[in-house]
CSV table of C-alpha atoms in Angstrom, one decimal:
chain,number,residue,atom,x,y,z
A,3,MET,CA,0.0,0.0,0.0
A,4,LYS,CA,1.3,3.4,-1.0
A,5,LYS,CA,2.3,5.5,2.0
A,6,SER,CA,0.5,8.8,2.5
A,7,PRO,CA,2.7,11.9,2.0
A,8,CYS,CA,3.7,13.9,5.1
A,9,LEU,CA,3.3,17.7,4.5
A,10,PRO,CA,6.3,19.7,5.9
A,11,VAL,CA,6.2,23.0,7.8
A,12,ALA,CA,7.8,24.8,4.9
A,13,GLY,CA,5.1,26.1,2.6
A,14,ASN,CA,2.3,25.2,5.0
A,15,VAL,CA,3.2,27.3,8.1
A,16,ASP,CA,4.8,30.8,8.2
A,17,THR,CA,8.0,29.9,10.0
A,18,GLU,CA,8.5,33.4,11.4
A,19,ALA,CA,5.0,33.8,12.8
A,20,GLN,CA,4.9,30.0,13.5
A,21,CYS,CA,1.4,29.9,12.1
A,22,LEU,CA,-0.7,30.4,8.9
A,23,TYR,CA,-4.3,30.9,8.1
A,24,ARG,CA,-6.1,30.7,4.8
A,25,TYR,CA,-9.5,30.4,3.2
A,26,VAL,CA,-10.2,27.4,1.1
A,27,TYR,CA,-13.1,27.1,-1.4
A,28,GLY,CA,-14.4,23.8,-2.5
A,29,ALA,CA,-13.0,21.5,-5.1
A,30,ASP,CA,-10.5,24.1,-6.3
A,31,ASP,CA,-8.2,22.9,-3.4
A,32,ILE,CA,-8.4,19.1,-3.2
A,33,PHE,CA,-6.2,17.3,-0.7
A,34,ASN,CA,-5.7,13.6,-0.9
A,35,LEU,CA,-4.7,11.5,2.1
A,36,HIS,CA,-1.8,13.1,4.0
A,37,SER,CA,-0.3,13.7,7.4
A,38,HIS,CA,1.6,16.7,8.8
A,39,THR,CA,4.7,17.8,10.6
A,40,PHE,CA,2.5,20.5,12.2
A,41,TYR,CA,-0.9,21.0,13.8
A,42,GLU,CA,-4.0,22.1,12.0
A,43,ILE,CA,-7.5,23.4,12.9
A,44,PHE,CA,-10.2,23.8,10.2
A,45,ILE,CA,-13.7,25.2,10.3
A,46,THR,CA,-16.2,24.3,7.6
A,47,THR,CA,-17.9,27.6,6.7
A,48,SER,CA,-20.4,26.3,4.1
A,49,GLY,CA,-21.6,23.1,2.5
A,50,THR,CA,-20.9,19.5,3.5
A,51,VAL,CA,-17.6,17.7,3.0
A,52,THR,CA,-16.6,14.0,3.2
A,53,HIS,CA,-13.7,13.8,5.5
A,54,LEU,CA,-11.4,10.7,5.3
A,55,ILE,CA,-9.7,10.5,8.7
A,56,ASN,CA,-7.6,7.7,10.2
A,57,GLY,CA,-9.4,5.0,8.1
A,58,ILE,CA,-12.9,6.3,8.8
A,59,THR,CA,-15.2,8.3,6.6
A,60,GLN,CA,-17.1,11.2,8.2
A,61,LYS,CA,-19.7,13.6,6.7
A,62,LEU,CA,-18.8,17.0,8.2
A,63,PRO,CA,-21.6,19.6,8.0
A,64,GLU,CA,-21.3,23.4,8.0
A,65,GLY,CA,-19.8,24.6,11.3
A,66,ALA,CA,-17.6,21.6,12.0
A,67,LEU,CA,-14.5,22.5,14.0
A,68,VAL,CA,-11.7,19.9,13.8
A,69,PHE,CA,-8.3,19.6,15.5
A,70,ILE,CA,-5.9,17.6,13.4
A,71,ARG,CA,-2.7,16.3,15.0
A,72,PRO,CA,0.6,15.5,13.2
A,73,ASN,CA,0.0,11.7,13.2
A,74,ASP,CA,-3.6,11.9,11.8
A,75,VAL,CA,-3.9,10.8,8.2
A,76,HIS,CA,-6.7,12.7,6.5
A,77,GLY,CA,-8.1,14.0,3.2
A,78,TYR,CA,-11.3,15.3,1.6
A,79,LEU,CA,-13.7,14.1,-1.0
A,80,TYR,CA,-15.9,16.4,-3.0
A,81,ASP,CA,-18.3,13.6,-4.0
A,82,THR,CA,-21.7,15.3,-3.9
A,83,PRO,CA,-23.2,18.4,-5.5
A,84,GLU,CA,-23.4,20.2,-2.2
A,85,SER,CA,-19.8,19.3,-1.3
A,86,THR,CA,-18.5,21.3,-4.3
A,87,ASP,CA,-19.8,24.4,-2.6
A,88,THR,CA,-17.9,23.6,0.6
A,89,ALA,CA,-15.6,26.3,2.0
A,90,TYR,CA,-13.5,26.2,5.2
A,91,VAL,CA,-10.9,28.2,7.1
A,92,ASN,CA,-7.6,26.4,7.7
A,93,LEU,CA,-5.3,27.3,10.6
A,94,THR,CA,-1.9,25.7,10.9
A,95,PHE,CA,0.7,26.1,13.6
A,96,THR,CA,4.0,24.6,14.7
A,97,TYR,CA,4.9,22.1,17.4
A,98,GLU,CA,6.5,24.9,19.4
A,99,THR,CA,3.3,27.0,19.3
A,100,ALA,CA,1.2,24.0,20.5
A,101,GLU,CA,3.6,23.1,23.3
A,102,GLN,CA,3.8,26.7,24.6
A,103,LEU,CA,0.0,27.0,24.4
A,104,PHE,CA,-0.7,23.8,26.3
A,105,ALA,CA,2.0,24.7,28.9
A,106,TYR,CA,0.3,28.1,29.4
A,107,LEU,CA,-3.1,26.4,29.9
A,108,SER,CA,-1.4,24.1,32.4
A,109,GLU,CA,-2.4,20.7,33.7
A,110,THR,CA,-6.0,21.9,34.2
A,111,PHE,CA,-6.5,21.6,30.5
A,112,PRO,CA,-6.9,18.1,29.0
A,113,SER,CA,-4.1,18.5,26.4
A,114,GLN,CA,-2.9,14.9,26.6
A,115,GLU,CA,-6.4,13.6,26.0
A,116,LEU,CA,-6.8,15.9,23.0
A,117,LEU,CA,-3.4,14.9,21.5
A,118,PHE,CA,-3.7,11.1,21.9
A,119,CYS,CA,-7.4,10.2,21.5
A,120,ASP,CA,-8.0,7.9,18.5
A,121,MET,CA,-10.0,10.4,16.4
A,122,PRO,CA,-9.3,14.1,16.0
A,123,PRO,CA,-11.4,16.2,18.5
A,124,THR,CA,-14.4,17.5,16.6
A,125,VAL,CA,-17.1,20.0,17.6
A,126,ILE,CA,-20.1,21.2,15.6
A,127,LEU,CA,-20.6,24.9,16.2
A,128,ASN,CA,-24.1,26.4,16.3
A,129,LYS,CA,-24.7,29.5,14.1
A,130,VAL,CA,-23.9,32.0,16.8
A,131,GLU,CA,-20.6,30.2,17.7
A,132,LYS,CA,-19.6,29.9,14.1
A,133,LYS,CA,-20.2,33.6,13.4
A,134,ARG,CA,-18.3,34.7,16.4
A,135,LEU,CA,-15.3,32.5,15.6
A,136,LEU,CA,-15.2,33.5,12.0
A,137,ASN,CA,-15.3,37.2,13.1
A,138,LEU,CA,-12.2,36.5,15.3
A,139,VAL,CA,-10.5,34.9,12.3
A,140,SER,CA,-11.4,37.8,10.0
A,141,GLU,CA,-9.8,40.3,12.5
A,142,LEU,CA,-6.5,38.7,11.5
A,143,ASN,CA,-6.9,40.3,8.1
A,144,ALA,CA,-6.4,43.7,9.7
A,145,VAL,CA,-3.0,42.8,11.0
A,146,ASN,CA,0.0,44.0,8.9
A,147,TRP,CA,1.1,40.8,7.2
A,148,GLN,CA,4.7,41.9,7.4
A,149,ASP,CA,4.5,42.2,11.2
A,150,LYS,CA,5.2,38.6,12.1
A,151,ASN,CA,5.2,39.2,15.9
A,152,ALA,CA,1.8,40.8,15.8
A,153,LEU,CA,0.4,37.9,13.7
A,154,LYS,CA,2.0,35.4,16.1
A,155,LEU,CA,0.5,37.1,19.1
A,156,ARG,CA,-3.0,37.4,17.6
A,157,MET,CA,-3.0,33.9,16.3
A,158,ARG,CA,-2.0,32.5,19.7
A,159,SER,CA,-4.8,34.5,21.3
A,160,LEU,CA,-7.2,33.0,18.8
A,161,LEU,CA,-5.9,29.4,19.4
A,162,CYS,CA,-6.3,29.9,23.1
A,163,GLU,CA,-9.9,31.0,22.7
A,164,ILE,CA,-10.6,28.0,20.4
A,165,PHE,CA,-9.1,25.4,22.7
A,166,VAL,CA,-10.6,26.7,26.0
A,167,ARG,CA,-14.1,27.5,24.6
A,168,PHE,CA,-14.6,24.6,22.3
A,169,PHE,CA,-12.2,21.7,23.1
A,170,TYR,CA,-12.1,21.7,27.0
A,171,ASN,CA,-14.9,19.1,27.4
A,172,VAL,CA,-14.3,17.1,24.2
A,173,PRO,CA,-12.1,14.4,25.8
A,174,GLU,CA,-15.1,13.3,28.0
A,175,HIS,CA,-17.0,12.6,24.8
A,176,ALA,CA,-14.1,11.3,22.7
A,177,GLN,CA,-14.8,7.6,22.4
A,178,SER,CA,-13.6,6.5,19.0
A,179,ASP,CA,-16.9,4.9,18.0
A,180,MET,CA,-19.1,7.7,19.3
A,181,PRO,CA,-20.9,9.5,16.5
A,182,VAL,CA,-20.0,13.1,16.0
A,183,TRP,CA,-23.7,14.2,16.4
A,184,PHE,CA,-23.9,12.4,19.8
A,185,SER,CA,-20.7,13.9,21.1
A,186,GLN,CA,-21.9,17.4,20.0
A,187,LEU,CA,-25.3,16.7,21.7
A,188,LEU,CA,-23.5,16.0,25.0
A,189,SER,CA,-21.7,19.3,24.7
A,190,ASP,CA,-24.9,21.2,23.9
A,191,MET,CA,-26.7,19.6,26.8
A,192,GLU,CA,-24.2,21.1,29.3
A,193,HIS,CA,-25.8,24.5,28.8
A,194,PRO,CA,-28.4,25.2,31.5
A,195,ASP,CA,-30.9,26.4,28.9
A,196,ASN,CA,-30.9,22.9,27.6
A,197,PHE,CA,-30.6,20.5,30.5
A,198,LEU,CA,-33.1,22.4,32.6
A,199,LYS,CA,-35.7,21.6,30.0
A,200,GLY,CA,-35.2,17.9,30.6
A,201,PRO,CA,-35.1,14.8,28.2
A,202,GLN,CA,-37.5,16.3,25.7
A,203,ARG,CA,-35.0,19.1,24.9
A,204,MET,CA,-32.3,16.4,24.4
A,205,ILE,CA,-34.6,14.7,21.9
A,206,GLU,CA,-35.3,17.9,20.1
A,207,LEU,CA,-31.6,18.8,19.8
A,208,SER,CA,-30.6,15.3,18.6
A,209,GLN,CA,-33.2,15.2,15.8
A,210,ARG,CA,-33.5,11.5,16.5
A,211,THR,CA,-36.3,9.4,17.8
A,212,ARG,CA,-36.7,8.9,21.5
A,213,GLU,CA,-35.9,5.2,21.1
A,214,HIS,CA,-32.8,5.8,19.0
A,215,LEU,CA,-31.5,8.4,21.5
A,216,SER,CA,-32.2,6.2,24.5
A,217,ARG,CA,-30.2,3.4,22.9
A,218,CYS,CA,-27.2,5.7,22.3
A,219,ILE,CA,-27.3,7.1,25.8
A,220,LYS,CA,-27.3,3.6,27.3
A,221,LYS,CA,-24.5,2.4,25.0
A,222,TYR,CA,-22.1,5.3,25.4
A,223,LEU,CA,-23.0,6.6,28.9
A,224,GLY,CA,-24.4,3.5,30.6
A,225,MET,CA,-27.4,5.3,32.0
A,226,SER,CA,-30.9,6.5,31.0
A,227,ALA,CA,-31.7,10.0,29.7
A,228,THR,CA,-33.3,11.0,33.0
A,229,GLU,CA,-30.2,9.9,34.9
A,230,TYR,CA,-28.0,11.8,32.7
A,231,ILE,CA,-30.1,15.0,33.0
A,232,ASN,CA,-30.3,14.6,36.7
A,233,GLU,CA,-26.5,14.4,36.9
A,234,LEU,CA,-26.2,17.7,35.1
A,235,LYS,CA,-28.8,19.3,37.3
A,236,ILE,CA,-27.0,18.1,40.5
A,237,ASN,CA,-23.7,19.5,39.2
A,238,TYR,CA,-25.4,22.8,38.6
A,239,ALA,CA,-27.0,22.8,42.0
A,240,SER,CA,-23.7,22.1,43.8
A,241,ASN,CA,-22.1,25.1,42.1
A,242,LEU,CA,-25.0,27.3,43.0
A,243,LEU,CA,-24.7,26.1,46.6
A,244,LEU,CA,-21.0,26.9,46.7
A,245,ARG,CA,-21.0,30.2,44.8
A,246,THR,CA,-24.3,32.0,45.7
A,247,ASN,CA,-26.4,32.8,48.7
A,248,THR,CA,-29.5,31.6,47.0
A,249,PRO,CA,-31.9,29.8,49.4
A,250,ILE,CA,-31.7,26.0,49.0
A,251,LEU,CA,-35.3,25.6,48.1
A,252,SER,CA,-34.9,28.2,45.4
A,253,ILE,CA,-31.9,26.3,44.0
A,254,CYS,CA,-34.0,23.2,44.0
A,255,PHE,CA,-36.6,24.8,41.8
A,256,ASP,CA,-34.1,26.7,39.7
A,257,CYS,CA,-32.4,23.3,38.8
A,258,GLY,CA,-35.6,21.9,37.5
A,259,PHE,CA,-36.7,19.7,40.5
A,260,GLN,CA,-40.3,19.7,41.3
A,261,ASN,CA,-40.0,19.0,45.1
A,262,ALA,CA,-37.4,19.3,47.8
A,263,SER,CA,-37.6,15.7,48.8
A,264,TYR,CA,-36.6,14.3,45.4
A,265,PHE,CA,-33.9,17.0,45.1
A,266,ASN,CA,-32.4,16.0,48.5
A,267,LYS,CA,-32.6,12.3,47.5
A,268,ARG,CA,-30.7,12.8,44.3
A,269,PHE,CA,-28.2,15.1,45.9
A,270,LYS,CA,-27.4,12.7,48.8
A,271,LYS,CA,-27.0,9.9,46.3
A,272,LYS,CA,-24.2,11.8,44.6
A,273,TYR,CA,-22.5,13.4,47.5
A,274,GLY,CA,-23.6,11.4,50.5
A,275,ILE,CA,-24.8,14.5,52.4
A,276,SER,CA,-27.7,16.8,52.1
A,277,PRO,CA,-27.5,20.1,50.2
A,278,ARG,CA,-27.5,22.0,53.5
A,279,GLU,CA,-24.6,20.0,54.9
A,280,PHE,CA,-22.8,20.3,51.6
A,281,ARG,CA,-23.0,24.2,51.7
A,282,LYS,CA,-22.0,24.3,55.3
A,283,THR,CA,-19.0,21.9,54.7
A,284,TYR,CA,-17.6,23.2,51.4
A,285,LYS,CA,-18.6,26.9,51.0
């Protein structure tokens, strides 16, 4: 079998700025299978692209944000009418940039999990997130292209924003066989506006049937949808207990529980003590 080429830093990364960004439009820029001697992040800005990655074929929709590591082997197929209209933004950066960035974020950031999980960390941005991120990228166009230090600083600031905002929780959902849509659903459900609305909101976001979603939750999380939602609610409640002076009964209702008795039961199951004892002990 023919070995996939490995793209070098030269020609793919600005060696002075230690980074490069560019806009790619559809089939005019086709890449066959390859690996890198640098890191890459790409964001699909329109259309749908078939992404070949580490022996697996993925359909990436508009708004896909993907972190490619040097050992990943990937390429793109423009095999459908809609894929020929695909556009994406490509960010490349050196080993040194990645090492310094992860060192700055320290051990609290799951850099090792991101670097060594089987599949490249992937997030599907909603329309608001996509627009905000593309606006940040577009601001790079205002930087004097000859001022390499300015470009280096602005690019590192952008990368820090991307990793902290979008990739912090990805390792928790990074099982190699977990569908991209399900991984993204778990990230979306961590927003209070979603989990406080309960399992029905999870079904709506997934765009799958209740039965299909239930099977996936059981397979990948080992629990029911209700148990998963309650886990998020209790996490939310524990932080409100620690960081606010809101009365416990109000926290109970704010977290979507209908009565204090059930709230106390779920809370004690997780922490072994009541909400009142928890606040007294840890605040």
